[in-house]
XYZ file of N, CA, C and O in Angstrom:
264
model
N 222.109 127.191 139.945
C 221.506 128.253 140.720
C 220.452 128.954 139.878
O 220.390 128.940 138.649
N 219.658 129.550 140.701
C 218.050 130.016 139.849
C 218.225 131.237 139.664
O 218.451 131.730 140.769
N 218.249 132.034 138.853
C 218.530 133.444 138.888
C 217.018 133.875 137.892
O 216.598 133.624 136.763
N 216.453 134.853 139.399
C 215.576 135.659 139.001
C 215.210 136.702 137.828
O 216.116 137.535 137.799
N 214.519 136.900 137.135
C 214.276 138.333 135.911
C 213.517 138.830 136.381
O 213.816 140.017 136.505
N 212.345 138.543 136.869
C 211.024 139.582 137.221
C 210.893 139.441 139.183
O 211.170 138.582 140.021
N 210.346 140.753 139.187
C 209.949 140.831 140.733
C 208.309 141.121 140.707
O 207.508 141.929 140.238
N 208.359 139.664 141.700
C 206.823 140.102 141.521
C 206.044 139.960 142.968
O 206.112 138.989 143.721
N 205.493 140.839 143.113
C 204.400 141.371 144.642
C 202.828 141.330 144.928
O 202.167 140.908 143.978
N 202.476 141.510 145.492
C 201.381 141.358 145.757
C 200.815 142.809 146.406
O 200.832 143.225 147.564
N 200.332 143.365 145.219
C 199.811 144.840 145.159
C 198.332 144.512 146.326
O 197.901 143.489 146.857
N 197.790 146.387 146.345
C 196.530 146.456 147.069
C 194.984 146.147 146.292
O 193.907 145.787 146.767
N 195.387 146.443 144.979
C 194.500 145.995 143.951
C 195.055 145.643 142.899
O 195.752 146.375 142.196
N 194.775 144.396 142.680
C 194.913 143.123 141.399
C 195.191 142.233 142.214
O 195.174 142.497 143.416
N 195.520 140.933 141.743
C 196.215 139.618 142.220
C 198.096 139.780 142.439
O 198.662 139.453 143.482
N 198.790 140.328 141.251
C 199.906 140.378 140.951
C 200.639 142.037 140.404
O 200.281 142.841 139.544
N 201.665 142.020 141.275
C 202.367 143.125 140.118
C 204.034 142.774 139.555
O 204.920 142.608 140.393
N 204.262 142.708 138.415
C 205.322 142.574 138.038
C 205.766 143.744 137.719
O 205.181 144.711 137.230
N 207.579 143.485 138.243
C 208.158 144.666 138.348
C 207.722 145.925 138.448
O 208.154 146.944 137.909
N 206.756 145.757 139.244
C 206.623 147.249 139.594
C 205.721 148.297 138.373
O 205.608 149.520 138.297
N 205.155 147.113 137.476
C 204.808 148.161 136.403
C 203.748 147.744 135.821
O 203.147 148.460 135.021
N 203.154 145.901 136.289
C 201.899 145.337 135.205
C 201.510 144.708 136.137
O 202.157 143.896 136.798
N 200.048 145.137 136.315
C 198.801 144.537 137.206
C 198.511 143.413 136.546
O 198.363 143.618 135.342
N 198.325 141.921 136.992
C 197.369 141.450 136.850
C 196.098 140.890 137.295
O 196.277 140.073 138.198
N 194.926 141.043 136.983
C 193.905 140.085 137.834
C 193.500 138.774 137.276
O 193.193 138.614 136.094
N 193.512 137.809 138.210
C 193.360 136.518 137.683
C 191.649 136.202 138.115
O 191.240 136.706 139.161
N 190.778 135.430 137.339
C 189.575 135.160 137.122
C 188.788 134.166 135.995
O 189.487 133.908 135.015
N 187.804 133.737 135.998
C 187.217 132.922 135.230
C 186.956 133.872 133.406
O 187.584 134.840 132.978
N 185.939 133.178 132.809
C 186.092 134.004 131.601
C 185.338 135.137 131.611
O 185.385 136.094 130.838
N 184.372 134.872 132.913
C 183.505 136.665 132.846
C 184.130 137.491 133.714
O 183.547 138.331 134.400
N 185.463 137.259 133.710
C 186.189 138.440 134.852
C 185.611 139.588 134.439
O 184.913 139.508 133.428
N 185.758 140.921 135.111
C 185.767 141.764 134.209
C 187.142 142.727 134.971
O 187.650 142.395 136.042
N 187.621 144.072 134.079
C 187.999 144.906 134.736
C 188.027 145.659 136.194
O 189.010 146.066 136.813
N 186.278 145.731 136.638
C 186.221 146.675 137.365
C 187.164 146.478 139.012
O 186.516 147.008 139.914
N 187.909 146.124 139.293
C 188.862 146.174 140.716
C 190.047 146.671 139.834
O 190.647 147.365 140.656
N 190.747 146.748 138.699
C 191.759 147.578 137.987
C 191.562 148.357 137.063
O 192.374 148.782 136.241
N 190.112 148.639 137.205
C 189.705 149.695 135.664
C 190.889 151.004 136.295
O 191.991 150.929 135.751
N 190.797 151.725 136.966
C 192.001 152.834 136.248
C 193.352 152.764 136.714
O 194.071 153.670 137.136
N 193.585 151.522 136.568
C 195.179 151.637 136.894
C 195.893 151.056 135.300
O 195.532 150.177 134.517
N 197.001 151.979 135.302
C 197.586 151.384 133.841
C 198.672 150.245 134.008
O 199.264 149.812 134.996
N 198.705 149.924 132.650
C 199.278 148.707 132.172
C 198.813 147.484 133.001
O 199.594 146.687 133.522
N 197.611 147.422 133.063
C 197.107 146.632 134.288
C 195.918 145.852 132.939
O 195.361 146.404 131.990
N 195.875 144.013 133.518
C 195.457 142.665 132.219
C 194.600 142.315 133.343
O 194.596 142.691 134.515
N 193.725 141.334 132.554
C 192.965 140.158 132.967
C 193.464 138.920 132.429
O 193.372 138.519 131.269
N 193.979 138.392 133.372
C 194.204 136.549 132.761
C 193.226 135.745 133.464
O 193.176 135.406 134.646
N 192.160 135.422 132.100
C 191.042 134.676 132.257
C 191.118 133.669 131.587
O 191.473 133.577 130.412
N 190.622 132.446 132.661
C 190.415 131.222 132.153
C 189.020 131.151 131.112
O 188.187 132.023 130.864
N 189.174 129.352 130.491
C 187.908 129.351 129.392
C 187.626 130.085 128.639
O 186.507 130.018 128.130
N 188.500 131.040 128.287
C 188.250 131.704 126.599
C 189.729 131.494 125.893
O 190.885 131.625 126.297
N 189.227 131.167 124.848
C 190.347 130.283 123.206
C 191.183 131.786 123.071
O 192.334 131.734 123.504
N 190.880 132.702 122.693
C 191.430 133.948 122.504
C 191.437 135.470 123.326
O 190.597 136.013 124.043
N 192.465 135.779 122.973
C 192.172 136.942 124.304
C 192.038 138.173 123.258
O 192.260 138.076 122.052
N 191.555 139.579 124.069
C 191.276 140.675 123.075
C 191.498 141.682 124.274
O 191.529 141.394 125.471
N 191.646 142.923 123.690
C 192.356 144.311 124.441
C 193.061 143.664 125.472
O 193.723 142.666 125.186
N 193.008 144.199 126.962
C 193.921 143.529 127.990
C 193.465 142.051 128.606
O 194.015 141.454 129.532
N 192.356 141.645 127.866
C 192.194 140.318 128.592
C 193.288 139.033 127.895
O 193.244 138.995 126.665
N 194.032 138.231 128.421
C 194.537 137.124 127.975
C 194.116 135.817 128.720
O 194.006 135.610 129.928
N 193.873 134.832 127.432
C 193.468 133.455 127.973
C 194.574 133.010 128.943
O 195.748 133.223 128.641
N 194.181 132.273 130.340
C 195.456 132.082 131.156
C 195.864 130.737 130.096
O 196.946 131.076 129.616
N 195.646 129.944 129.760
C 196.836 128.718 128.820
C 197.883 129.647 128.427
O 199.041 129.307 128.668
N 197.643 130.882 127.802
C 199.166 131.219 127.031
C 200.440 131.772 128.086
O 201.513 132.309 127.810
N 199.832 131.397 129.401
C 201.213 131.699 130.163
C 201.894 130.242 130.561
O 202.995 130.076 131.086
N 200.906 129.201 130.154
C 201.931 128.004 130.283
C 203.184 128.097 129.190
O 204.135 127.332 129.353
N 203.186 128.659 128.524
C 204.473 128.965 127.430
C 205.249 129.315 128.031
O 206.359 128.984 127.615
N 205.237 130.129 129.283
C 206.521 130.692 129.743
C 207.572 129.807 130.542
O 208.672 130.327 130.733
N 207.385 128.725 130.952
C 208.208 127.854 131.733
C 208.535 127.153 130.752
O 209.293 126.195 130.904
């Protein structure tokens, strides 16, 4: 049996919210902020960049999680 850890929704702005507490927006490597600039604890997971910096993360490092 599959037992869940995170709940995750589909907020009014970003792509994703987990548990209720971390925005994310998903996009290429020139995403930028502006559809979650003032919401907190809120990332960019952008494709085509090797390294990520402040809230942006390269999307490859979430293939680690499965």
């Amino acid at each position: 049996m599959l037992t869940l850890k995170h709940k995750l929704l589909y907020p009014k702005k970003g792509d994703f919210l987990v548990d209720e507490l971390y925005i994310f927006e998903i996009g290429g490597k020139n995403k930028s902020f502006k559809q979650i600039k003032d919401m907190p604890n809120s990332f960019v997971i952008a494709d085509d960049i090797e390294v990520g910096f402040g809230s942006k993360i390269p999307l490859w490092l979430f293939g680690f999680l499965y």
